[in-house]
Amino acid sequence: MKVQHSAAIEHQQAVEQAMRRWQVLAGVGMVWLAATAAAQAPYVAIEQRVDPQELAQVGLSPAQLQTLNRLLREADARSPAPLVAAAPVAAPGVPTPAPMFPGLDDGPINAKVTGQVDGWAPGTVFTLDNGQQWQVLKGEMKLKTSRSNPAIVVVPGIAGRWFLQVDEDLPKARVFRIR
């Protein structure tokens, strides 16, 4: 009996030691990520940031452009580095890569459902006035009163998840876009 007890204690200690190792490793990773994010990118001249035709519409002389670049470079040097790097801007004609965390950059979609809404259950399809169709994946709700062409909001969640909200006081339905 005593042997089993000490074996259980040794096992528990081994688990705790492994957890401490993972915590240290996670801490080192977080420090590395913070240091990487803090590294500031070199200054890019305004001529390289803005479309040449748009820049020509502003009508700055070469001396004014030089002064503007100097002021922006100095302002970048004074300001702290951003904690999160901005998404790179693709050159015209080059496809943009998929976001690393889908949904985080997307904004809510405000629209109206075409037709009556009595409630929803998995499989229910909502057709919106903007042409999109969203199907319920999770969630079930029976409304007390049927609504005709209600205004809705489809809000993004993390990892590409979307939620349809008929009323802010009601639970949201987890949905995915089918068209």
Backbone as JSON Lines, residues from 0, in Angstrom:
{"i":0,"aa":"M","n":[0.82,-1.19,0.0],"ca":[0.0,0.0,0.0],"c":[0.87,1.25,0.0]}
{"i":1,"aa":"K","n":[1.92,1.23,0.81],"ca":[2.8,2.38,0.91],"c":[3.58,2.59,-0.38]}
{"i":2,"aa":"V","n":[3.91,1.53,-1.1],"ca":[4.64,1.61,-2.36],"c":[3.79,2.32,-3.41]}
{"i":3,"aa":"Q","n":[2.52,2.0,-3.48],"ca":[1.64,2.65,-4.44],"c":[1.53,4.14,-4.13]}
{"i":4,"aa":"H","n":[1.45,4.47,-2.87],"ca":[1.33,5.87,-2.48],"c":[2.57,6.66,-2.9]}
{"i":5,"aa":"S","n":[3.78,6.12,-2.63],"ca":[5.0,6.83,-3.01],"c":[5.13,6.9,-4.54]}
{"i":6,"aa":"A","n":[4.67,5.9,-5.25],"ca":[4.71,5.93,-6.72],"c":[3.79,7.04,-7.24]}
{"i":7,"aa":"A","n":[2.64,7.2,-6.6],"ca":[1.72,8.26,-7.01],"c":[2.33,9.63,-6.74]}
{"i":8,"aa":"I","n":[3.03,9.77,-5.61],"ca":[3.67,11.04,-5.29],"c":[4.78,11.34,-6.29]}
{"i":9,"aa":"E","n":[5.58,10.32,-6.63],"ca":[6.66,10.51,-7.61],"c":[6.08,10.9,-8.96]}
{"i":10,"aa":"H","n":[4.98,10.27,-9.35],"ca":[4.33,10.62,-10.61],"c":[3.84,12.06,-10.59]}
{"i":11,"aa":"Q","n":[3.23,12.46,-9.5],"ca":[2.72,13.84,-9.36],"c":[3.88,14.84,-9.44]}
{"i":12,"aa":"Q","n":[5.0,14.53,-8.8],"ca":[6.16,15.41,-8.84],"c":[6.73,15.51,-10.25]}
{"i":13,"aa":"A","n":[6.73,14.39,-10.98],"ca":[7.22,14.4,-12.36],"c":[6.32,15.26,-13.24]}
{"i":14,"aa":"V","n":[5.02,15.18,-13.02],"ca":[4.07,15.99,-13.79],"c":[4.28,17.47,-13.48]}
{"i":15,"aa":"E","n":[4.44,17.8,-12.21],"ca":[4.66,19.2,-11.83],"c":[5.95,19.74,-12.41]}
{"i":16,"aa":"Q","n":[6.99,18.91,-12.42],"ca":[8.27,19.33,-12.99],"c":[8.13,19.57,-14.49]}
{"i":17,"aa":"A","n":[7.41,18.71,-15.18],"ca":[7.19,18.89,-16.61],"c":[6.39,20.18,-16.88]}
{"i":18,"aa":"M","n":[5.41,20.46,-16.03],"ca":[4.62,21.68,-16.18],"c":[5.5,22.92,-16.0]}
{"i":19,"aa":"R","n":[6.41,22.87,-15.01],"ca":[7.32,24.01,-14.8],"c":[8.2,24.22,-16.01]}
{"i":20,"aa":"R","n":[8.68,23.12,-16.61],"ca":[9.5,23.24,-17.83],"c":[8.71,23.92,-18.95]}
{"i":21,"aa":"W","n":[7.46,23.51,-19.14],"ca":[6.63,24.11,-20.18],"c":[6.35,25.58,-19.88]}
{"i":22,"aa":"Q","n":[6.16,25.92,-18.61],"ca":[5.94,27.32,-18.25],"c":[7.17,28.16,-18.56]}
{"i":23,"aa":"V","n":[8.36,27.65,-18.27],"ca":[9.6,28.37,-18.58],"c":[9.73,28.52,-20.09]}
{"i":24,"aa":"L","n":[9.47,27.46,-20.82],"ca":[9.56,27.51,-22.28],"c":[8.57,28.51,-22.85]}
{"i":25,"aa":"A","n":[7.35,28.53,-22.32],"ca":[6.34,29.49,-22.78],"c":[6.78,30.91,-22.46]}
{"i":26,"aa":"G","n":[7.37,31.13,-21.28],"ca":[7.86,32.46,-20.91],"c":[8.96,32.93,-21.84]}
{"i":27,"aa":"V","n":[9.88,32.04,-22.16],"ca":[10.96,32.4,-23.09],"c":[10.37,32.73,-24.46]}
{"i":28,"aa":"G","n":[9.39,31.97,-24.9],"ca":[8.75,32.24,-26.19],"c":[8.06,33.59,-26.19]}
{"i":29,"aa":"M","n":[7.4,33.93,-25.09],"ca":[6.71,35.23,-25.02],"c":[7.71,36.38,-25.04]}
{"i":30,"aa":"V","n":[8.83,36.22,-24.35],"ca":[9.87,37.26,-24.37],"c":[10.43,37.41,-25.78]}
{"i":31,"aa":"W","n":[10.65,36.28,-26.45],"ca":[11.16,36.34,-27.82],"c":[10.16,37.04,-28.74]}
{"i":32,"aa":"L","n":[8.87,36.72,-28.61],"ca":[7.86,37.37,-29.44],"c":[7.8,38.87,-29.17]}
{"i":33,"aa":"A","n":[7.89,39.26,-27.91],"ca":[7.86,40.69,-27.57],"c":[9.06,41.4,-28.16]}
{"i":34,"aa":"A","n":[10.23,40.78,-28.09],"ca":[11.44,41.4,-28.64],"c":[11.35,41.51,-30.16]}
{"i":35,"aa":"T","n":[10.8,40.49,-30.79],"ca":[10.65,40.52,-32.24],"c":[9.67,41.61,-32.65]}
{"i":36,"aa":"A","n":[8.58,41.73,-31.92],"ca":[7.58,42.76,-32.26],"c":[8.13,44.15,-32.02]}
{"i":37,"aa":"A","n":[9.02,44.29,-31.05],"ca":[9.55,45.6,-30.72],"c":[10.59,46.07,-31.73]}
{"i":38,"aa":"A","n":[11.14,45.17,-32.52],"ca":[12.12,45.58,-33.52],"c":[11.42,46.45,-34.56]}
{"i":39,"aa":"Q","n":[11.89,47.67,-34.7],"ca":[11.22,48.63,-35.57],"c":[11.75,48.5,-36.98]}
{"i":40,"aa":"A","n":[10.87,48.51,-37.94],"ca":[11.25,48.45,-39.35],"c":[11.9,49.77,-39.74]}
{"i":41,"aa":"P","n":[12.82,49.74,-40.71],"ca":[13.44,50.98,-41.15],"c":[12.41,51.88,-41.83]}
{"i":42,"aa":"Y","n":[12.71,53.19,-41.8],"ca":[11.8,54.16,-42.38],"c":[11.7,53.96,-43.89]}
{"i":43,"aa":"V","n":[10.48,54.09,-44.42],"ca":[10.24,54.0,-45.86],"c":[9.77,55.37,-46.32]}
{"i":44,"aa":"A","n":[10.43,55.89,-47.34],"ca":[10.13,57.23,-47.86],"c":[8.69,57.31,-48.35]}
{"i":45,"aa":"I","n":[8.12,58.51,-48.26],"ca":[6.73,58.73,-48.65],"c":[6.5,58.41,-50.13]}
{"i":46,"aa":"E","n":[7.52,58.6,-50.94],"ca":[7.4,58.3,-52.37],"c":[7.18,56.81,-52.62]}
{"i":47,"aa":"Q","n":[7.66,55.98,-51.7],"ca":[7.49,54.53,-51.83],"c":[6.21,54.05,-51.17]}
{"i":48,"aa":"R","n":[5.63,54.86,-50.32],"ca":[4.4,54.47,-49.62],"c":[3.15,54.82,-50.41]}
{"i":49,"aa":"V","n":[3.21,55.9,-51.18],"ca":[2.02,56.44,-51.84],"c":[2.16,56.27,-53.35]}
{"i":50,"aa":"D","n":[1.04,56.05,-54.01],"ca":[1.0,55.94,-55.46],"c":[1.53,57.24,-56.08]}
{"i":51,"aa":"P","n":[2.44,57.15,-57.06],"ca":[3.04,58.36,-57.64],"c":[2.0,59.35,-58.19]}
{"i":52,"aa":"Q","n":[0.92,58.85,-58.78],"ca":[-0.12,59.75,-59.31],"c":[-0.81,60.51,-58.18]}
{"i":53,"aa":"E","n":[-1.1,59.83,-57.1],"ca":[-1.73,60.48,-55.96],"c":[-0.79,61.5,-55.33]}
{"i":54,"aa":"L","n":[0.5,61.16,-55.26],"ca":[1.48,62.08,-54.71],"c":[1.62,63.32,-55.58]}
{"i":55,"aa":"A","n":[1.53,63.12,-56.9],"ca":[1.63,64.27,-57.82],"c":[0.43,65.2,-57.65]}
{"i":56,"aa":"Q","n":[-0.72,64.66,-57.29],"ca":[-1.91,65.49,-57.08],"c":[-1.75,66.42,-55.89]}
{"i":57,"aa":"V","n":[-0.91,66.03,-54.92],"ca":[-0.68,66.86,-53.75],"c":[0.11,68.11,-54.15]}
{"i":58,"aa":"G","n":[1.03,67.95,-55.1],"ca":[1.77,69.09,-55.62],"c":[2.92,69.56,-54.76]}
{"i":59,"aa":"L","n":[3.62,68.64,-54.1],"ca":[4.77,69.02,-53.29],"c":[6.01,69.14,-54.16]}
{"i":60,"aa":"S","n":[6.81,70.12,-53.85],"ca":[8.08,70.28,-54.57],"c":[9.06,69.25,-54.04]}
{"i":61,"aa":"P","n":[10.18,69.02,-54.76],"ca":[11.19,68.07,-54.24],"c":[11.72,68.49,-52.87]}
{"i":62,"aa":"A","n":[11.89,69.78,-52.63],"ca":[12.36,70.25,-51.32],"c":[11.32,69.95,-50.24]}
{"i":63,"aa":"Q","n":[10.03,70.14,-50.56],"ca":[8.98,69.86,-49.6],"c":[8.9,68.36,-49.3]}
{"i":64,"aa":"L","n":[9.06,67.51,-50.33],"ca":[9.07,66.06,-50.12],"c":[10.23,65.66,-49.22]}
{"i":65,"aa":"Q","n":[11.39,66.27,-49.44],"ca":[12.56,65.97,-48.62],"c":[12.3,66.36,-47.16]}
{"i":66,"aa":"T","n":[11.72,67.53,-46.96],"ca":[11.4,67.98,-45.6],"c":[10.36,67.06,-44.95]}
{"i":67,"aa":"L","n":[9.34,66.68,-45.71],"ca":[8.31,65.78,-45.18],"c":[8.93,64.44,-44.77]}
{"i":68,"aa":"N","n":[9.78,63.87,-45.61],"ca":[10.44,62.6,-45.28],"c":[11.3,62.74,-44.03]}
{"i":69,"aa":"R","n":[12.02,63.86,-43.89],"ca":[12.86,64.08,-42.71],"c":[11.99,64.14,-41.46]}
{"i":70,"aa":"L","n":[10.87,64.87,-41.54],"ca":[9.98,65.0,-40.38],"c":[9.37,63.65,-40.0]}
{"i":71,"aa":"L","n":[8.95,62.89,-40.98],"ca":[8.36,61.57,-40.71],"c":[9.41,60.61,-40.13]}
{"i":72,"aa":"R","n":[10.63,60.65,-40.65],"ca":[11.7,59.8,-40.15],"c":[11.99,60.13,-38.67]}
{"i":73,"aa":"E","n":[12.05,61.44,-38.36],"ca":[12.3,61.86,-36.98],"c":[11.14,61.47,-36.06]}
{"i":74,"aa":"A","n":[9.92,61.59,-36.57],"ca":[8.76,61.2,-35.76],"c":[8.76,59.7,-35.49]}
{"i":75,"aa":"D","n":[9.15,58.9,-36.49],"ca":[9.25,57.45,-36.29],"c":[10.32,57.11,-35.26]}
{"i":76,"aa":"A","n":[11.42,57.85,-35.28],"ca":[12.5,57.58,-34.33],"c":[12.08,57.92,-32.9]}
{"i":77,"aa":"R","n":[11.23,58.93,-32.74],"ca":[10.78,59.34,-31.4],"c":[9.7,58.43,-30.84]}
{"i":78,"aa":"S","n":[8.85,57.9,-31.72],"ca":[7.72,57.1,-31.23],"c":[8.18,55.69,-30.91]}
{"i":79,"aa":"P","n":[7.57,55.07,-29.89],"ca":[7.93,53.69,-29.56],"c":[7.48,52.76,-30.67]}
{"i":80,"aa":"A","n":[8.17,51.66,-30.8],"ca":[7.84,50.67,-31.81],"c":[6.47,50.08,-31.51]}
{"i":81,"aa":"P","n":[5.68,49.8,-32.54],"ca":[4.38,49.18,-32.3],"c":[4.55,47.77,-31.77]}
{"i":82,"aa":"L","n":[3.62,47.36,-30.91],"ca":[3.68,46.02,-30.34],"c":[3.32,44.95,-31.36]}
{"i":83,"aa":"V","n":[2.48,45.31,-32.31],"ca":[2.07,44.37,-33.34],"c":[2.45,44.95,-34.68]}
{"i":84,"aa":"A","n":[3.12,44.19,-35.49],"ca":[3.54,44.67,-36.8],"c":[2.31,44.83,-37.7]}
{"i":85,"aa":"A","n":[2.32,45.89,-38.5],"ca":[1.23,46.13,-39.43],"c":[1.29,45.11,-40.55]}
{"i":86,"aa":"A","n":[0.15,44.79,-41.1],"ca":[0.09,43.83,-42.2],"c":[0.79,44.42,-43.41]}
{"i":87,"aa":"P","n":[1.61,43.64,-44.1],"ca":[2.29,44.16,-45.27],"c":[1.3,44.47,-46.38]}
{"i":88,"aa":"V","n":[1.59,45.51,-47.13],"ca":[0.74,45.91,-48.24],"c":[1.3,45.28,-49.5]}
{"i":89,"aa":"A","n":[0.47,44.54,-50.21],"ca":[0.91,43.85,-51.41],"c":[0.99,44.82,-52.58]}
{"i":90,"aa":"A","n":[1.92,44.56,-53.47],"ca":[2.05,45.37,-54.66],"c":[0.84,45.11,-55.56]}
{"i":91,"aa":"P","n":[0.48,46.09,-56.42],"ca":[-0.67,45.89,-57.31],"c":[-0.48,44.63,-58.16]}
{"i":92,"aa":"G","n":[-1.53,43.83,-58.24],"ca":[-1.5,42.62,-59.04],"c":[-0.98,41.4,-58.3]}
{"i":93,"aa":"V","n":[-0.44,41.58,-57.09],"ca":[0.09,40.47,-56.31],"c":[-0.99,40.05,-55.31]}
{"i":94,"aa":"P","n":[-1.37,38.76,-55.29],"ca":[-2.41,38.34,-54.34],"c":[-1.91,38.47,-52.92]}
{"i":95,"aa":"T","n":[-2.83,38.86,-52.04],"ca":[-2.47,39.02,-50.64],"c":[-2.6,37.67,-49.94]}
{"i":96,"aa":"P","n":[-1.69,37.36,-49.03],"ca":[-1.76,36.08,-48.33],"c":[-2.94,36.06,-47.37]}
{"i":97,"aa":"A","n":[-3.38,34.86,-47.05],"ca":[-4.47,34.7,-46.09],"c":[-4.0,35.19,-44.72]}
{"i":98,"aa":"P","n":[-4.9,35.79,-43.94],"ca":[-4.49,36.26,-42.62],"c":[-4.09,35.1,-41.72]}
{"i":99,"aa":"M","n":[-3.19,35.38,-40.77],"ca":[-2.72,34.34,-39.87],"c":[-3.82,33.93,-38.9]}
{"i":100,"aa":"F","n":[-4.62,34.9,-38.45],"ca":[-5.72,34.62,-37.54],"c":[-7.01,35.1,-38.2]}
{"i":101,"aa":"P","n":[-7.64,34.26,-39.04],"ca":[-8.83,34.7,-39.76],"c":[-9.9,35.2,-38.81]}
{"i":102,"aa":"G","n":[-10.57,36.26,-39.2],"ca":[-11.67,36.79,-38.42],"c":[-11.28,37.99,-37.58]}
{"i":103,"aa":"L","n":[-10.05,38.06,-37.17],"ca":[-9.66,39.16,-36.29],"c":[-9.64,40.49,-37.01]}
{"i":104,"aa":"D","n":[-9.34,40.47,-38.31],"ca":[-9.28,41.71,-39.08],"c":[-10.62,42.06,-39.72]}
{"i":105,"aa":"D","n":[-11.56,41.14,-39.71],"ca":[-12.85,41.37,-40.34],"c":[-13.76,42.17,-39.42]}
{"i":106,"aa":"G","n":[-14.61,42.97,-40.03],"ca":[-15.56,43.75,-39.24],"c":[-16.94,43.11,-39.31]}
{"i":107,"aa":"P","n":[-17.86,43.59,-38.49],"ca":[-19.21,43.04,-38.52],"c":[-19.91,43.37,-39.83]}
{"i":108,"aa":"I","n":[-20.85,42.53,-40.19],"ca":[-21.66,42.72,-41.4],"c":[-23.06,43.09,-40.96]}
{"i":109,"aa":"N","n":[-23.49,44.29,-41.33],"ca":[-24.84,44.75,-41.0],"c":[-25.7,44.57,-42.24]}
{"i":110,"aa":"A","n":[-26.81,43.87,-42.1],"ca":[-27.7,43.62,-43.23],"c":[-29.1,43.31,-42.71]}
{"i":111,"aa":"K","n":[-29.98,42.97,-43.64],"ca":[-31.33,42.53,-43.28],"c":[-31.55,41.14,-43.84]}
{"i":112,"aa":"V","n":[-32.25,40.31,-43.08],"ca":[-32.62,38.99,-43.56],"c":[-33.81,39.17,-44.49]}
{"i":113,"aa":"T","n":[-33.8,38.47,-45.61],"ca":[-34.95,38.52,-46.5],"c":[-35.93,37.44,-46.07]}
{"i":114,"aa":"G","n":[-37.15,37.86,-45.72],"ca":[-38.18,36.92,-45.31],"c":[-38.43,36.94,-43.82]}
{"i":115,"aa":"Q","n":[-39.16,35.93,-43.36],"ca":[-39.57,35.81,-41.97],"c":[-38.5,35.07,-41.16]}
{"i":116,"aa":"V","n":[-38.33,35.49,-39.92],"ca":[-37.44,34.78,-39.0],"c":[-38.27,34.43,-37.76]}
{"i":117,"aa":"D","n":[-38.44,33.12,-37.56],"ca":[-39.17,32.62,-36.4],"c":[-38.2,32.11,-35.34]}
{"i":118,"aa":"G","n":[-36.99,31.81,-35.77],"ca":[-35.97,31.24,-34.91],"c":[-34.93,30.56,-35.78]}
{"i":119,"aa":"W","n":[-34.1,29.74,-35.16],"ca":[-33.09,29.03,-35.93],"c":[-32.67,27.78,-35.2]}
{"i":120,"aa":"A","n":[-32.07,26.89,-35.96],"ca":[-31.52,25.63,-35.46],"c":[-30.41,25.25,-36.42]}
{"i":121,"aa":"P","n":[-29.54,24.32,-36.05],"ca":[-28.5,23.91,-36.99],"c":[-29.09,23.51,-38.34]}
{"i":122,"aa":"G","n":[-28.52,24.08,-39.4],"ca":[-29.0,23.83,-40.75],"c":[-29.84,24.96,-41.33]}
{"i":123,"aa":"T","n":[-30.38,25.85,-40.48],"ca":[-31.17,26.98,-40.96],"c":[-30.3,27.89,-41.81]}
{"i":124,"aa":"V","n":[-30.83,28.32,-42.97],"ca":[-30.1,29.19,-43.87],"c":[-30.75,30.57,-43.85]}
{"i":125,"aa":"F","n":[-29.94,31.59,-43.62],"ca":[-30.39,32.98,-43.66],"c":[-29.88,33.61,-44.95]}
{"i":126,"aa":"T","n":[-30.79,34.17,-45.75],"ca":[-30.4,34.9,-46.94],"c":[-30.51,36.38,-46.62]}
{"i":127,"aa":"L","n":[-29.42,37.11,-46.86],"ca":[-29.37,38.52,-46.53],"c":[-29.65,39.38,-47.75]}
{"i":128,"aa":"D","n":[-30.03,40.63,-47.51],"ca":[-30.34,41.53,-48.61],"c":[-29.1,41.91,-49.44]}
{"i":129,"aa":"N","n":[-27.9,41.61,-48.94],"ca":[-26.69,41.88,-49.71],"c":[-26.28,40.69,-50.58]}
{"i":130,"aa":"G","n":[-27.1,39.64,-50.6],"ca":[-26.84,38.47,-51.43],"c":[-26.13,37.34,-50.71]}
{"i":131,"aa":"Q","n":[-25.62,37.58,-49.53],"ca":[-24.92,36.53,-48.78],"c":[-25.92,35.55,-48.18]}
{"i":132,"aa":"Q","n":[-25.45,34.31,-48.03],"ca":[-26.23,33.29,-47.34],"c":[-25.38,32.71,-46.23]}
{"i":133,"aa":"W","n":[-25.97,32.61,-45.06],"ca":[-25.28,32.08,-43.88],"c":[-26.1,30.93,-43.32]}
{"i":134,"aa":"Q","n":[-25.42,29.83,-42.99],"ca":[-26.09,28.66,-42.44],"c":[-25.69,28.48,-40.98]}
{"i":135,"aa":"V","n":[-26.68,28.14,-40.16],"ca":[-26.45,27.95,-38.73],"c":[-25.72,26.64,-38.52]}
{"i":136,"aa":"L","n":[-24.62,26.73,-37.77],"ca":[-23.83,25.56,-37.43],"c":[-24.17,25.1,-36.01]}
{"i":137,"aa":"K","n":[-24.26,26.07,-35.08],"ca":[-24.57,25.76,-33.69],"c":[-25.53,26.8,-33.15]}
{"i":138,"aa":"G","n":[-26.35,26.38,-32.24],"ca":[-27.3,27.28,-31.59],"c":[-28.71,27.02,-32.05]}
{"i":139,"aa":"E","n":[-29.62,27.18,-31.13],"ca":[-31.03,26.96,-31.42],"c":[-31.83,27.98,-30.63]}
{"i":140,"aa":"M","n":[-32.83,28.57,-31.3],"ca":[-33.63,29.61,-30.65],"c":[-34.99,29.66,-31.32]}
{"i":141,"aa":"K","n":[-36.03,29.77,-30.54],"ca":[-37.39,29.99,-31.04],"c":[-37.8,31.36,-30.55]}
{"i":142,"aa":"L","n":[-38.06,32.3,-31.48],"ca":[-38.44,33.66,-31.11],"c":[-39.89,33.69,-30.63]}
{"i":143,"aa":"K","n":[-40.19,34.57,-29.68],"ca":[-41.55,34.7,-29.17],"c":[-42.48,35.22,-30.26]}
{"i":144,"aa":"T","n":[-41.98,36.17,-31.05],"ca":[-42.76,36.71,-32.16],"c":[-41.94,36.63,-33.43]}
{"i":145,"aa":"S","n":[-42.6,36.27,-34.51],"ca":[-41.94,36.18,-35.8],"c":[-41.55,37.59,-36.27]}
{"i":146,"aa":"R","n":[-40.41,37.7,-36.92],"ca":[-39.94,39.0,-37.4],"c":[-39.82,38.96,-38.91]}
{"i":147,"aa":"S","n":[-40.28,40.03,-39.55],"ca":[-40.23,40.13,-41.0],"c":[-39.05,41.02,-41.41]}
{"i":148,"aa":"N","n":[-38.16,40.47,-42.24],"ca":[-36.98,41.2,-42.75],"c":[-36.22,41.93,-41.63]}
{"i":149,"aa":"P","n":[-35.85,41.23,-40.56],"ca":[-35.19,41.92,-39.46],"c":[-33.76,42.33,-39.81]}
{"i":150,"aa":"A","n":[-33.32,43.42,-39.21],"ca":[-31.93,43.83,-39.33],"c":[-31.11,42.9,-38.44]}
{"i":151,"aa":"I","n":[-29.98,42.44,-38.96],"ca":[-29.11,41.54,-38.2],"c":[-27.67,42.04,-38.29]}
{"i":152,"aa":"V","n":[-26.84,41.46,-37.47],"ca":[-25.41,41.72,-37.52],"c":[-24.72,40.36,-37.48]}
{"i":153,"aa":"V","n":[-23.81,40.15,-38.44],"ca":[-22.99,38.95,-38.43],"c":[-21.62,39.41,-37.94]}
{"i":154,"aa":"V","n":[-21.23,38.94,-36.75],"ca":[-19.99,39.41,-36.14],"c":[-18.91,38.33,-36.2]}
{"i":155,"aa":"P","n":[-17.67,38.76,-36.47],"ca":[-16.59,37.78,-36.53],"c":[-16.13,37.37,-35.14]}
{"i":156,"aa":"G","n":[-15.68,36.16,-35.05],"ca":[-15.06,35.66,-33.83],"c":[-13.63,35.25,-34.16]}
{"i":157,"aa":"I","n":[-12.99,34.6,-33.26],"ca":[-11.61,34.19,-33.49],"c":[-11.58,32.93,-34.33]}
{"i":158,"aa":"A","n":[-10.51,32.76,-35.07],"ca":[-10.25,31.56,-35.88],"c":[-11.31,31.36,-36.96]}
{"i":159,"aa":"G","n":[-11.8,32.44,-37.53],"ca":[-12.72,32.34,-38.65],"c":[-14.16,32.03,-38.28]}
{"i":160,"aa":"R","n":[-14.49,32.06,-37.02],"ca":[-15.87,31.79,-36.6],"c":[-16.71,33.05,-36.78]}
{"i":161,"aa":"W","n":[-17.99,32.86,-37.1],"ca":[-18.92,33.97,-37.28],"c":[-20.18,33.69,-36.48]}
{"i":162,"aa":"F","n":[-20.8,34.77,-36.0],"ca":[-22.0,34.64,-35.18],"c":[-23.06,35.61,-35.71]}
{"i":163,"aa":"L","n":[-24.29,35.11,-35.87],"ca":[-25.4,35.91,-36.35],"c":[-26.21,36.38,-35.16]}
{"i":164,"aa":"Q","n":[-26.45,37.68,-35.12],"ca":[-27.17,38.29,-34.0],"c":[-28.42,38.98,-34.53]}
{"i":165,"aa":"V","n":[-29.58,38.48,-34.11],"ca":[-30.85,39.08,-34.5],"c":[-31.2,40.23,-33.56]}
{"i":166,"aa":"D","n":[-30.91,40.04,-32.29],"ca":[-31.19,41.04,-31.27],"c":[-30.07,40.95,-30.25]}
{"i":167,"aa":"E","n":[-29.58,42.1,-29.79],"ca":[-28.44,42.07,-28.85],"c":[-28.79,41.42,-27.53]}
{"i":168,"aa":"D","n":[-30.08,41.29,-27.21],"ca":[-30.49,40.66,-25.96],"c":[-30.67,39.14,-26.1]}
{"i":169,"aa":"L","n":[-30.58,38.64,-27.33],"ca":[-30.77,37.2,-27.57],"c":[-29.42,36.53,-27.83]}
{"i":170,"aa":"P","n":[-29.35,35.23,-27.59],"ca":[-28.11,34.51,-27.91],"c":[-27.83,34.56,-29.41]}
{"i":171,"aa":"K","n":[-26.56,34.48,-29.75],"ca":[-26.15,34.48,-31.15],"c":[-26.1,33.06,-31.67]}
{"i":172,"aa":"A","n":[-26.3,32.91,-32.97],"ca":[-26.16,31.62,-33.61],"c":[-24.8,31.56,-34.28]}
{"i":173,"aa":"R","n":[-24.08,30.47,-34.1],"ca":[-22.8,30.31,-34.82],"c":[-23.13,29.9,-36.24]}
{"i":174,"aa":"V","n":[-22.6,30.67,-37.19],"ca":[-22.94,30.47,-38.59],"c":[-21.67,30.38,-39.43]}
{"i":175,"aa":"F","n":[-21.85,29.88,-40.67],"ca":[-20.78,29.93,-41.65],"c":[-21.38,30.34,-42.97]}
{"i":176,"aa":"R","n":[-20.58,31.03,-43.78],"ca":[-21.07,31.57,-45.04],"c":[-21.07,30.49,-46.11]}
{"i":177,"aa":"I","n":[-22.21,30.36,-46.79],"ca":[-22.29,29.39,-47.88],"c":[-22.35,30.07,-49.23]}
{"i":178,"aa":"R","n":[-22.64,31.38,-49.24],"ca":[-22.61,32.15,-50.5],"c":[-22.48,33.6,-50.21]}
